[in-house]
CSV table of C-alpha atoms in Angstrom, one decimal:
chain,number,residue,atom,x,y,z
A,478,MET,CA,-53.9,141.4,179.6
A,479,CYS,CA,-53.1,144.0,182.3
A,480,LYS,CA,-49.4,143.0,182.0
A,481,GLY,CA,-49.6,143.8,178.4
A,482,VAL,CA,-51.0,147.3,179.3
A,483,HIS,CA,-48.2,147.9,181.6
A,484,HIS,CA,-45.6,147.2,178.9
A,485,ALA,CA,-47.6,149.4,176.5
A,486,ASN,CA,-47.2,152.4,179.0
A,487,GLY,CA,-43.4,152.1,179.2
A,488,THR,CA,-40.5,150.5,177.4
A,489,PRO,CA,-38.1,148.2,179.2
A,490,GLY,CA,-35.3,150.2,180.6
A,491,GLY,CA,-37.2,153.5,180.0
A,492,VAL,CA,-39.2,155.9,182.3
A,493,ASN,CA,-42.5,154.8,183.6
A,494,ARG,CA,-45.2,157.3,182.6
A,495,GLY,CA,-47.6,156.6,185.5
A,496,PRO,CA,-48.9,153.9,187.8
A,497,PRO,CA,-50.2,150.8,186.2
A,498,ARG,CA,-53.8,151.1,185.3
A,499,SER,CA,-56.4,148.3,185.6
A,500,CYS,CA,-58.2,146.8,182.7
A,501,ASP,CA,-61.3,148.8,183.5
A,502,ASP,CA,-59.5,152.1,182.8
A,503,LEU,CA,-58.8,151.2,179.2
A,504,PRO,CA,-62.0,152.7,177.7
A,505,VAL,CA,-61.5,155.9,179.5
A,506,THR,CA,-57.9,156.6,178.9
A,507,PRO,CA,-56.7,154.8,175.7
A,508,THR,CA,-53.1,154.2,175.3
A,509,PRO,CA,-51.5,156.3,172.5
A,510,PRO,CA,-49.7,154.3,169.8
A,511,PRO,CA,-45.9,154.5,169.7
A,512,PRO,CA,-44.5,157.4,167.8
A,513,HIS,CA,-42.7,155.2,165.1
A,514,GLU,CA,-45.3,152.6,164.3
A,515,PRO,CA,-44.2,150.7,161.2
A,516,PRO,CA,-46.7,150.0,158.4
A,517,GLN,CA,-48.3,146.6,158.0
A,518,GLN,CA,-46.0,145.8,155.1
A,519,ALA,CA,-43.1,145.4,157.7
A,520,GLN,CA,-44.2,141.7,158.3
A,521,GLU,CA,-43.8,140.7,154.7
A,522,PRO,CA,-40.8,138.7,153.6
A,523,PRO,CA,-37.4,140.5,153.2
A,524,GLN,CA,-37.6,140.6,149.4
A,525,HIS,CA,-40.5,143.2,149.8
A,526,PRO,CA,-39.2,145.8,152.2
A,527,PRO,CA,-41.1,149.0,153.1
A,528,PRO,CA,-40.6,151.8,150.6
A,529,HIS,CA,-37.9,154.2,151.5
A,530,GLY,CA,-38.3,156.5,148.5
A,531,ALA,CA,-37.5,156.3,144.9
A,532,ALA,CA,-33.8,155.3,145.4
A,533,SER,CA,-34.7,152.3,147.6
A,534,GLY,CA,-37.3,151.0,145.2
A,535,HIS,CA,-34.8,151.2,142.3
A,536,ALA,CA,-32.2,149.4,144.3
A,537,HIS,CA,-34.6,146.5,145.0
A,538,GLY,CA,-35.6,146.2,141.4
A,539,HIS,CA,-31.9,146.0,140.3
A,540,SER,CA,-31.0,143.3,142.9
A,541,HIS,CA,-34.1,141.3,141.9
A,542,GLY,CA,-33.3,141.4,138.2
A,543,HIS,CA,-29.7,140.1,138.5
A,544,GLY,CA,-29.9,137.6,141.3
A,545,HIS,CA,-31.5,134.6,139.6
A,546,GLY,CA,-29.6,131.5,138.4
A,547,PRO,CA,-26.0,130.5,139.2
A,548,PRO,CA,-23.2,132.9,138.3
A,549,THR,CA,-21.3,132.2,135.0
A,550,PRO,CA,-18.5,129.9,136.1
A,551,VAL,CA,-16.0,130.8,133.3
A,552,SER,CA,-15.0,134.3,132.3
A,553,ARG,CA,-14.3,135.5,128.8
A,554,HIS,CA,-10.6,135.6,129.7
A,555,LEU,CA,-10.5,132.0,130.6
A,556,ARG,CA,-12.4,131.0,127.4
A,557,ARG,CA,-9.6,132.8,125.5
A,558,VAL,CA,-6.9,130.9,127.4
A,559,ILE,CA,-8.6,127.5,126.7
A,560,ALA,CA,-9.1,128.5,123.1
A,561,ALA,CA,-5.4,129.5,122.9
A,562,VAL,CA,-4.5,125.9,123.9
A,563,LEU,CA,-7.1,123.9,121.9
A,564,ILE,CA,-7.2,125.9,118.7
A,565,PRO,CA,-3.5,125.3,117.8
A,566,PHE,CA,-3.9,121.7,118.8
A,567,ALA,CA,-7.0,121.3,116.6
A,568,THR,CA,-5.1,123.0,113.8
A,569,ALA,CA,-2.2,120.6,114.1
A,570,VAL,CA,-4.6,117.7,114.0
A,571,VAL,CA,-6.2,118.9,110.8
A,572,ALA,CA,-2.8,119.6,109.3
A,573,GLY,CA,-1.7,116.1,110.2
A,574,LEU,CA,-4.9,114.6,108.6
A,575,LEU,CA,-4.2,116.5,105.4
A,576,VAL,CA,-0.5,115.6,105.3
A,577,LEU,CA,-0.9,111.9,106.2
A,578,TRP,CA,-4.2,111.3,104.3
A,579,PRO,CA,-3.6,108.2,102.3
A,580,GLY,CA,-6.4,108.3,99.8
A,581,GLY,CA,-7.4,104.7,100.4
A,582,ALA,CA,-5.6,101.4,101.0
A,583,PRO,CA,-2.9,100.5,98.5
A,584,ALA,CA,-4.4,98.5,95.6
A,585,HIS,CA,-3.3,95.0,94.8
A,586,GLU,CA,-2.5,93.8,91.4
A,587,GLN,CA,-4.1,90.4,90.6
A,588,ASP,CA,-0.7,88.7,90.3
A,589,GLU,CA,0.6,90.2,93.5
A,590,ARG,CA,-1.9,88.4,95.7
A,591,THR,CA,-0.3,85.8,97.9
A,592,GLY,CA,-3.3,83.5,98.2
A,593,VAL,CA,-2.9,83.0,101.9
A,594,GLY,CA,-4.8,84.3,104.9
A,595,PHE,CA,-7.1,87.3,104.2
A,596,ASP,CA,-5.2,88.1,101.0
A,597,ARG,CA,-7.6,86.2,98.8
A,598,PRO,CA,-10.8,87.2,96.9
A,599,THR,CA,-13.9,86.0,98.6
A,600,PHE,CA,-17.4,85.4,97.4
A,601,ASP,CA,-20.8,84.4,98.7
A,602,ALA,CA,-22.0,80.8,98.4
A,603,ARG,CA,-24.7,78.5,99.6
A,604,VAL,CA,-24.7,74.9,101.0
A,605,THR,CA,-26.9,72.8,98.7
A,606,GLN,CA,-26.4,69.3,100.2
A,607,VAL,CA,-24.9,67.6,103.3
A,608,ARG,CA,-24.3,63.8,103.3
A,609,GLU,CA,-22.8,61.5,105.8
A,610,VAL,CA,-20.0,59.3,104.6
A,611,ASP,CA,-17.4,57.0,106.2
A,612,CYS,CA,-14.2,58.8,106.9
A,613,ALA,CA,-12.1,56.0,105.5
A,614,ASP,CA,-13.9,56.2,102.2
A,615,VAL,CA,-12.9,59.9,101.7
A,616,ASN,CA,-9.4,59.4,103.0
A,617,VAL,CA,-9.8,61.6,106.1
A,618,GLN,CA,-7.4,60.9,108.9
A,619,VAL,CA,-9.2,61.5,112.2
A,620,ASN,CA,-7.3,62.2,115.4
A,621,PRO,CA,-7.9,59.5,117.9
A,622,PRO,CA,-10.2,60.5,120.8
A,623,GLN,CA,-8.7,61.3,124.2
A,624,THR,CA,-8.4,58.1,126.3
A,625,ARG,CA,-7.6,57.4,129.9
A,626,PRO,CA,-4.3,55.8,130.8
A,627,GLY,CA,-4.3,52.1,129.9
A,628,GLU,CA,-7.1,52.3,127.4
A,629,GLN,CA,-6.6,51.7,123.6
A,630,PRO,CA,-8.2,53.9,120.9
A,631,ASP,CA,-10.9,52.3,118.7
A,632,GLY,CA,-9.0,50.9,115.7
A,633,PRO,CA,-5.4,51.3,114.7
A,634,ALA,CA,-5.9,54.9,113.6
A,635,GLY,CA,-9.0,55.7,115.6
A,636,THR,CA,-11.1,56.0,112.5
A,637,ALA,CA,-13.1,52.8,112.5
A,638,GLY,CA,-16.8,53.6,112.4
A,639,ARG,CA,-16.3,57.3,112.4
A,640,THR,CA,-18.6,59.4,110.2
A,641,CYS,CA,-17.7,62.5,108.2
A,642,GLU,CA,-19.8,64.9,106.3
A,643,ARG,CA,-19.5,65.7,102.6
A,644,VAL,CA,-20.8,69.2,101.9
A,645,THR,CA,-21.8,70.4,98.4
A,646,VAL,CA,-21.4,74.2,98.0
A,647,GLU,CA,-22.7,76.4,95.2
A,648,VAL,CA,-21.0,79.7,94.4
A,649,THR,CA,-23.6,82.5,94.2
A,650,GLU,CA,-21.4,85.5,93.4
A,651,GLY,CA,-18.5,86.3,91.1
A,652,PRO,CA,-17.4,85.1,87.7
A,653,ASP,CA,-18.0,81.5,88.6
A,654,THR,CA,-21.6,81.9,89.8
A,655,GLY,CA,-23.4,78.5,89.7
A,656,ARG,CA,-20.2,76.5,90.1
A,657,THR,CA,-20.3,73.7,92.7
A,658,PHE,CA,-17.6,72.0,94.7
A,659,THR,CA,-17.4,69.6,97.7
A,660,GLU,CA,-15.8,69.7,101.0
A,661,VAL,CA,-15.4,67.1,103.7
A,662,VAL,CA,-16.0,67.9,107.3
A,663,ALA,CA,-14.2,65.7,109.9
A,664,PRO,CA,-16.1,64.5,112.9
A,665,ASP,CA,-13.9,66.5,115.3
A,666,ALA,CA,-14.4,69.8,113.4
A,667,THR,CA,-16.0,72.6,115.5
A,668,ARG,CA,-18.1,74.0,112.6
A,669,ARG,CA,-21.0,72.2,111.1
A,670,TYR,CA,-23.1,73.0,108.0
A,671,THR,CA,-26.7,72.6,107.1
A,672,THR,CA,-28.5,72.6,103.8
A,673,GLY,CA,-29.4,76.1,102.6
A,674,GLN,CA,-26.8,77.8,104.9
A,675,GLU,CA,-25.1,80.9,103.5
A,676,VAL,CA,-21.3,80.7,103.6
A,677,VAL,CA,-18.2,82.7,102.4
A,678,VAL,CA,-15.7,81.0,100.1
A,679,ALA,CA,-12.2,82.0,99.1
A,680,TYR,CA,-10.7,81.7,95.6
A,681,ALA,CA,-7.1,80.7,94.8
A,682,GLU,CA,-6.5,81.1,91.1
A,683,LYS,CA,-3.2,79.2,91.0
A,684,ALA,CA,-4.6,76.1,92.8
A,685,PRO,CA,-5.9,73.0,90.9
A,686,ARG,CA,-9.4,73.5,89.6
A,687,ALA,CA,-10.9,71.1,92.1
A,688,LEU,CA,-9.3,73.0,95.0
A,689,GLN,CA,-9.7,76.6,93.8
A,690,TYR,CA,-12.7,77.3,96.1
A,691,SER,CA,-12.8,76.5,99.8
A,692,VAL,CA,-15.2,77.5,102.6
A,693,ILE,CA,-13.6,79.9,105.0
A,694,ASP,CA,-16.5,81.2,107.1
A,695,VAL,CA,-20.2,81.5,107.4
A,696,ASP,CA,-22.3,84.5,106.4
A,697,ARG,CA,-23.3,86.5,109.5
A,698,THR,CA,-24.8,89.5,107.8
A,699,VAL,CA,-28.3,89.2,109.2
A,700,PRO,CA,-27.5,88.6,112.9
A,701,MET,CA,-24.8,91.3,112.9
A,702,TRP,CA,-27.1,93.9,111.4
A,703,LEU,CA,-29.9,92.9,113.6
A,704,LEU,CA,-27.7,93.3,116.7
A,705,ALA,CA,-26.5,96.7,115.5
A,706,ALA,CA,-30.1,97.8,115.0
A,707,VAL,CA,-31.1,96.7,118.5
A,708,PHE,CA,-28.0,98.5,119.9
A,709,ALA,CA,-28.9,101.7,118.1
A,710,VAL,CA,-32.6,101.6,119.3
A,711,VAL,CA,-31.6,101.0,122.9
A,712,VAL,CA,-29.1,103.9,122.8
A,713,VAL,CA,-31.6,106.3,121.3
A,714,LEU,CA,-34.5,105.2,123.6
A,715,VAL,CA,-32.4,105.7,126.7
A,716,GLY,CA,-30.1,108.6,125.7
A,717,ARG,CA,-32.6,110.4,123.4
A,718,LEU,CA,-30.8,113.2,121.6
A,719,ARG,CA,-27.6,112.6,123.5
A,720,GLY,CA,-27.8,109.0,122.5
A,721,LEU,CA,-28.4,109.9,118.8
A,722,LEU,CA,-25.3,112.2,118.9
A,723,ALA,CA,-23.3,109.4,120.5
A,724,LEU,CA,-24.2,107.1,117.5
A,725,VAL,CA,-23.1,109.8,115.1
A,726,GLY,CA,-19.8,110.1,117.1
A,727,LEU,CA,-19.4,106.3,116.8
A,728,ALA,CA,-19.8,106.6,113.0
A,729,VAL,CA,-17.2,109.3,112.9
A,730,SER,CA,-14.8,107.2,114.9
A,731,PHE,CA,-15.3,104.2,112.6
A,732,ALA,CA,-14.8,106.5,109.5
A,733,VAL,CA,-11.6,107.9,110.8
A,734,LEU,CA,-10.3,104.4,111.7
A,735,THR,CA,-11.2,102.8,108.3
A,736,LEU,CA,-10.6,105.8,106.0
A,737,PHE,CA,-7.5,107.3,107.6
A,738,ILE,CA,-5.7,105.2,110.3
A,739,LEU,CA,-5.6,101.8,108.6
A,740,PRO,CA,-4.8,103.0,105.1
A,741,ALA,CA,-2.2,105.4,106.3
A,742,ILE,CA,-0.4,102.6,108.2
A,743,LEU,CA,-0.6,100.4,105.1
A,744,GLN,CA,0.9,103.3,103.0
A,745,GLY,CA,4.0,103.1,105.2
A,746,SER,CA,3.4,106.1,107.6
A,747,ASN,CA,4.7,105.8,111.1
A,748,PRO,CA,1.9,104.0,113.1
A,749,LEU,CA,2.5,106.0,116.2
A,750,VAL,CA,2.1,109.4,114.4
A,751,VAL,CA,-0.9,108.1,112.6
A,752,ALA,CA,-2.5,106.9,115.8
A,753,VAL,CA,-1.8,110.2,117.6
A,754,VAL,CA,-3.3,112.2,114.8
A,755,GLY,CA,-6.3,109.9,114.2
A,756,GLY,CA,-7.0,109.4,117.9
A,757,SER,CA,-6.9,113.1,118.5
A,758,ALA,CA,-9.3,113.7,115.6
A,759,ILE,CA,-11.7,111.0,117.1
A,760,MET,CA,-11.4,112.6,120.6
A,761,LEU,CA,-12.2,116.1,119.4
A,762,ALA,CA,-15.0,115.1,117.1
A,763,THR,CA,-16.8,112.8,119.5
A,764,LEU,CA,-16.4,115.0,122.6
A,765,TYR,CA,-17.7,118.2,121.0
A,766,LEU,CA,-20.4,116.4,119.1
A,767,CYS,CA,-21.8,114.5,122.1
A,768,HIS,CA,-21.3,117.2,124.8
A,769,GLY,CA,-21.4,120.5,122.9
A,770,LEU,CA,-19.0,123.3,122.4
A,771,SER,CA,-18.4,124.5,126.0
A,772,ALA,CA,-15.7,125.2,128.5
A,773,ARG,CA,-16.7,121.9,130.3
A,774,THR,CA,-16.0,119.9,127.1
A,775,SER,CA,-12.8,121.8,126.5
A,776,VAL,CA,-11.5,120.9,129.9
A,777,ALA,CA,-12.3,117.2,129.3
A,778,ALA,CA,-10.4,117.4,126.0
A,779,LEU,CA,-7.4,118.9,127.7
A,780,GLY,CA,-7.4,116.2,130.3
A,781,THR,CA,-7.7,113.5,127.7
A,782,LEU,CA,-4.8,115.0,125.7
A,783,VAL,CA,-2.5,115.1,128.7
A,784,SER,CA,-3.3,111.5,129.5
A,785,LEU,CA,-2.7,110.4,125.9
A,786,LEU,CA,0.7,112.0,125.9
A,787,LEU,CA,1.5,110.2,129.1
A,788,ILE,CA,0.4,106.9,127.6
A,789,GLY,CA,2.5,107.5,124.5
A,790,VAL,CA,5.6,108.2,126.5
A,791,LEU,CA,5.3,105.3,128.9
A,792,GLY,CA,4.3,102.9,126.1
A,793,SER,CA,7.3,103.8,124.0
A,794,LEU,CA,9.6,103.5,126.9
A,795,PHE,CA,8.5,100.2,128.3
A,796,ILE,CA,7.9,98.5,124.9
A,797,GLY,CA,11.5,99.3,124.0
A,798,TRP,CA,12.8,98.4,127.4
A,799,ALA,CA,11.0,95.0,127.5
A,800,GLU,CA,12.2,94.4,123.9
A,801,LEU,CA,8.7,93.6,122.6
A,802,THR,CA,8.5,93.1,118.9
A,803,GLY,CA,4.7,93.1,118.5
A,804,ASN,CA,4.9,90.1,116.1
A,805,THR,CA,3.2,87.6,118.4
A,806,ASP,CA,0.3,86.1,116.4
A,807,ASP,CA,-0.5,84.9,112.9
A,808,GLN,CA,-2.3,88.1,111.9
A,809,THR,CA,0.6,90.3,112.7
A,810,GLY,CA,3.0,88.0,110.9
A,811,LEU,CA,0.7,88.0,107.9
A,812,VAL,CA,0.6,91.8,107.9
A,813,HIS,CA,4.4,92.0,108.2
A,814,GLY,CA,4.8,89.5,105.3
A,815,LEU,CA,2.5,91.4,103.0
A,816,TYR,CA,3.8,94.9,104.0
A,817,PRO,CA,7.4,94.6,105.2
A,818,ASP,CA,7.7,98.4,105.5
A,819,ILE,CA,5.2,98.6,108.4
A,820,GLU,CA,6.8,99.1,111.8
A,821,ILE,CA,5.3,96.3,113.9
A,822,ARG,CA,6.5,97.8,117.2
A,823,GLY,CA,4.9,101.1,116.3
A,824,LEU,CA,1.7,99.2,115.4
A,825,LEU,CA,1.7,97.8,118.9
A,826,LEU,CA,2.0,101.2,120.5
A,827,ALA,CA,-0.7,102.6,118.2
A,828,GLY,CA,-3.0,99.9,119.4
A,829,VAL,CA,-2.3,100.9,123.1
A,830,LEU,CA,-3.2,104.5,122.3
A,831,ILE,CA,-6.4,103.8,120.4
A,832,GLY,CA,-7.5,101.1,122.9
A,833,SER,CA,-7.2,103.6,125.8
A,834,LEU,CA,-8.9,106.5,124.1
A,835,GLY,CA,-12.5,105.4,124.7
A,836,VAL,CA,-12.0,104.8,128.4
A,837,LEU,CA,-10.2,108.1,128.8
A,838,ASP,CA,-13.1,110.0,127.3
A,839,ASP,CA,-15.4,108.4,129.8
A,840,VAL,CA,-13.3,109.3,132.8
A,841,THR,CA,-12.5,112.8,131.8
A,842,VAL,CA,-16.0,113.7,130.9
A,843,THR,CA,-17.3,112.2,134.1
A,844,GLN,CA,-14.8,114.1,136.3
A,845,THR,CA,-15.4,117.4,134.5
A,846,SER,CA,-19.2,117.1,134.9
A,847,ALA,CA,-18.8,116.2,138.6
A,848,VAL,CA,-16.8,119.4,139.3
A,849,TRP,CA,-19.3,121.5,137.4
A,850,GLU,CA,-22.3,120.0,139.3
A,851,LEU,CA,-20.5,120.4,142.7
A,852,LYS,CA,-19.9,124.0,141.8
A,853,ASP,CA,-23.5,124.6,140.9
A,854,ALA,CA,-24.7,123.0,144.1
A,855,ASP,CA,-22.3,125.1,146.2
A,856,PRO,CA,-21.2,128.2,144.3
A,857,GLY,CA,-19.2,129.4,147.3
A,858,ALA,CA,-17.0,126.3,147.4
A,859,SER,CA,-13.3,126.9,147.1
A,860,ARG,CA,-11.0,125.2,144.6
A,861,ARG,CA,-9.6,122.9,147.3
A,862,ARG,CA,-13.0,121.8,148.4
A,863,LEU,CA,-14.2,121.2,144.8
A,864,TYR,CA,-11.0,119.2,144.1
A,865,GLY,CA,-11.4,117.0,147.2
A,866,ALA,CA,-15.0,116.3,146.6
A,867,ALA,CA,-14.5,115.4,142.9
A,868,MET,CA,-11.5,113.3,143.7
A,869,ARG,CA,-13.6,111.1,146.0
A,870,ILE,CA,-15.9,110.5,143.1
A,871,GLY,CA,-12.9,109.8,140.9
A,872,ARG,CA,-11.4,107.3,143.2
A,873,ASP,CA,-14.6,105.2,143.0
A,874,HIS,CA,-14.5,105.5,139.3
A,875,ILE,CA,-10.8,104.5,139.1
A,876,ALA,CA,-11.4,101.3,141.1
A,877,SER,CA,-14.1,100.1,138.8
A,878,VAL,CA,-12.6,101.2,135.5
A,879,VAL,CA,-9.1,99.7,136.1
A,880,ASN,CA,-10.7,96.4,137.1
A,881,THR,CA,-12.8,96.5,134.0
A,882,LEU,CA,-9.8,97.2,131.8
A,883,VAL,CA,-7.7,94.4,133.3
A,884,LEU,CA,-10.6,91.9,133.0
A,885,ALA,CA,-11.2,92.9,129.4
A,886,TYR,CA,-7.6,92.1,128.4
A,887,ALA,CA,-7.7,88.9,130.5
A,888,GLY,CA,-10.8,87.8,128.7
A,889,ALA,CA,-9.3,88.4,125.3
A,890,ALA,CA,-6.2,86.4,126.2
A,891,LEU,CA,-8.2,83.6,127.9
A,892,PRO,CA,-7.3,80.8,125.4
A,893,LEU,CA,-3.6,81.7,125.8
A,894,LEU,CA,-3.8,81.6,129.6
A,895,LEU,CA,-5.5,78.2,129.3
A,896,LEU,CA,-2.6,76.9,127.3
A,897,PHE,CA,-0.1,78.1,129.9
A,898,SER,CA,-2.2,76.4,132.6
A,899,ILE,CA,-2.2,73.1,130.7
A,900,ALA,CA,1.6,73.3,130.4
A,901,GLU,CA,1.8,73.9,134.2
A,902,SER,CA,4.2,76.8,133.7
A,903,SER,CA,5.1,79.1,136.6
A,904,VAL,CA,3.7,82.6,136.9
A,905,ALA,CA,7.1,84.1,136.2
A,906,THR,CA,7.5,82.1,133.1
A,907,VAL,CA,4.0,83.0,131.8
A,908,ALA,CA,4.5,86.7,132.6
A,909,GLY,CA,7.9,86.8,131.0
A,910,SER,CA,6.8,85.3,127.7
A,911,GLU,CA,6.3,87.9,124.9
A,912,LEU,CA,2.7,86.8,124.3
A,913,VAL,CA,1.7,87.7,127.9
A,914,ALA,CA,4.2,90.4,128.5
A,915,GLU,CA,2.7,92.3,125.6
A,916,GLU,CA,-0.7,92.2,127.2
A,917,ILE,CA,0.7,93.1,130.6
A,918,VAL,CA,2.5,96.2,129.2
A,919,ARG,CA,-0.6,97.2,127.2
A,920,THR,CA,-2.8,96.9,130.3
A,921,LEU,CA,-0.6,98.6,132.8
A,922,VAL,CA,0.4,101.5,130.5
A,923,GLY,CA,-3.2,102.2,129.7
A,924,SER,CA,-4.2,101.9,133.3
A,925,ILE,CA,-1.5,104.4,134.4
A,926,GLY,CA,-2.8,106.9,131.9
A,927,LEU,CA,-6.3,106.2,133.0
A,928,VAL,CA,-5.6,106.8,136.7
A,929,ALA,CA,-3.5,109.9,135.9
A,930,SER,CA,-6.4,111.4,134.0
A,931,VAL,CA,-8.5,111.7,137.1
A,932,PRO,CA,-6.4,114.1,139.2
A,933,VAL,CA,-5.3,116.0,136.0
A,934,THR,CA,-8.8,116.6,134.7
A,935,THR,CA,-10.2,117.3,138.2
A,936,LEU,CA,-7.5,119.9,138.8
A,937,LEU,CA,-8.1,121.6,135.5
A,938,ALA,CA,-11.8,121.6,136.0
A,939,ALA,CA,-11.6,123.0,139.6
A,940,LEU,CA,-9.2,125.8,138.4
A,941,VAL,CA,-11.5,126.8,135.5
A,942,VAL,CA,-14.8,126.6,137.3
A,943,SER,CA,-13.5,128.6,140.3
A,944,ALA,CA,-11.9,131.3,138.3
A,945,ASP,CA,-14.9,133.7,138.6
A,946,ARG,CA,-16.3,134.6,142.0
A,947,PRO,CA,-20.1,135.1,142.3
A,948,PRO,CA,-21.4,138.7,142.9
A,949,ALA,CA,-21.9,139.9,146.5
A,950,ASP,CA,-25.7,139.6,146.4
A,951,ALA,CA,-25.4,136.0,145.0
A,952,ALA,CA,-23.0,135.1,147.7
A,953,ARG,CA,-25.3,136.4,150.4
A,954,ARG,CA,-28.2,134.5,148.8
A,955,VAL,CA,-26.1,131.3,149.0
A,956,ARG,CA,-25.4,131.9,152.7
A,957,GLY,CA,-29.1,132.5,153.4
A,958,GLY,CA,-29.0,136.3,153.9
A,959,PRO,CA,-31.2,138.9,152.1
A,960,PRO,CA,-29.7,141.0,149.3
A,961,GLY,CA,-28.3,144.3,150.6
A,962,PRO,CA,-30.2,147.5,149.7
A,963,ALA,CA,-28.7,150.3,147.8
A,964,PRO,CA,-27.4,153.3,149.9
A,965,VAL,CA,-29.7,156.3,150.2
A,966,GLY,CA,-28.3,159.7,150.2
A,967,GLY,CA,-24.7,158.4,150.0
A,968,ALA,CA,-24.9,156.8,153.4
A,969,PRO,CA,-24.7,153.0,153.6
A,970,GLN,CA,-27.7,151.3,155.3
A,971,ALA,CA,-27.4,148.5,157.8
A,972,SER,CA,-28.3,145.0,156.4
A,973,SER,CA,-29.0,143.5,159.8
A,974,PRO,CA,-32.6,142.0,160.2
A,975,ARG,CA,-35.2,144.3,161.8
A,976,VAL,CA,-35.7,144.0,165.6
A,977,THR,CA,-39.3,143.9,166.8
A,978,SER,CA,-41.2,143.4,170.0
A,979,ARG,CA,-43.4,140.4,170.8
A,980,ARG,CA,-46.3,142.2,169.1
A,981,GLY,CA,-44.4,142.6,165.9
A,982,ARG,CA,-43.6,146.3,166.6
A,983,ARG,CA,-40.2,147.8,166.1
A,984,ARG,CA,-38.4,148.6,169.3
A,985,ARG,CA,-36.9,152.0,169.9
A,986,ARG,CA,-33.2,152.4,169.3
């Protein structure tokens, strides 16, 4: 206590005003307070400094009013630059839709139908009866079962004792409603029928009357609609409004595909041009519908556009270099037979572009959002720092998405790969065949565009989000310092923190 009295009588480094007094002398000669005692408000937080007059109070109010929230990351000038790129592109897409719009698929005359494949009228029907009969009685030749070496099949043709099914089907739609016909199902058939089952039948007008109708598939309307409803409910429950908008975007994509892309290709338009215009329309509609009209979405659209152009160039180059015709399955051959004017190689490239579009949207939106969130978390981060941090996220995304893309194509071609395994062909022979080479080119070209979209989109997002620097007060707030007060009387004031003694009193300067 007496030591504290000694320091009250003199300041360190100053002149001692008298000998140290004992504690008993305090009531007789009280110590005068320092000449510049600050008011009690000096111990309050820095955002409430002591009043220094009207000018100081006004400066504090101005800083408090504009210092909340992150600074706007994109300036009006940059918005104009982005619009200068996207608006002409969107205008070109709309013009392409208007010029190439087909007005529906080309109509078939009744006598122009080939009666093969999907080019047949179909109707709904119902199985009314299923009976087991001997295969020999209905003249059905059954393939002998697989036997081990040295074993003989059962009977000369392998049909002794084999049971087939005779199915009676009633047509429930079309001009022949109520007409019945029968079909025989062999014991080695993969599809079985039950009484009351709904099926789809095809009609061939030029065939004999007993063979005009044939069952081609089962009716899957109920399970397909139920699965679609479950999907929609799950998306809306988890995604809420964003999930609902995603479903609307999915409907737009399906509409563009069925009302524009497919009919335009059937009308004889170049499949590559149609795919570029239709894919661009799908990209713009879904991105802005699901993510809003903002600079962030515009950057994702630019990154997707650059990647699509890269996929188109690489796909055209390597499809031509590898001499891929695109006519590798029955469906493609049927399309070419029905519509000889369709360019099958362009159809292959169009499939590569459309197949890569959905994954590209996912990657570009994710990378753009990552850059924006990193900037919000650290407004003072430089472009290089933002780019490096977002690329670390993108590399993880690349590793998983590329693997997913390759496995998706491998799963679709799994029966083909099994055939090559049975034939014991070498890897080089399998990879060099057109069936597999087409899938390899499709996978690698799409993967290259996917990988390239990560650095391209990340760079664009980092450049755009770092274009504006935060105000000085906002930058000081990010670094942890108090906002600087406004100058009084034209002289700048020091922004260093106040220096006080151990009792909270300001020291003399």
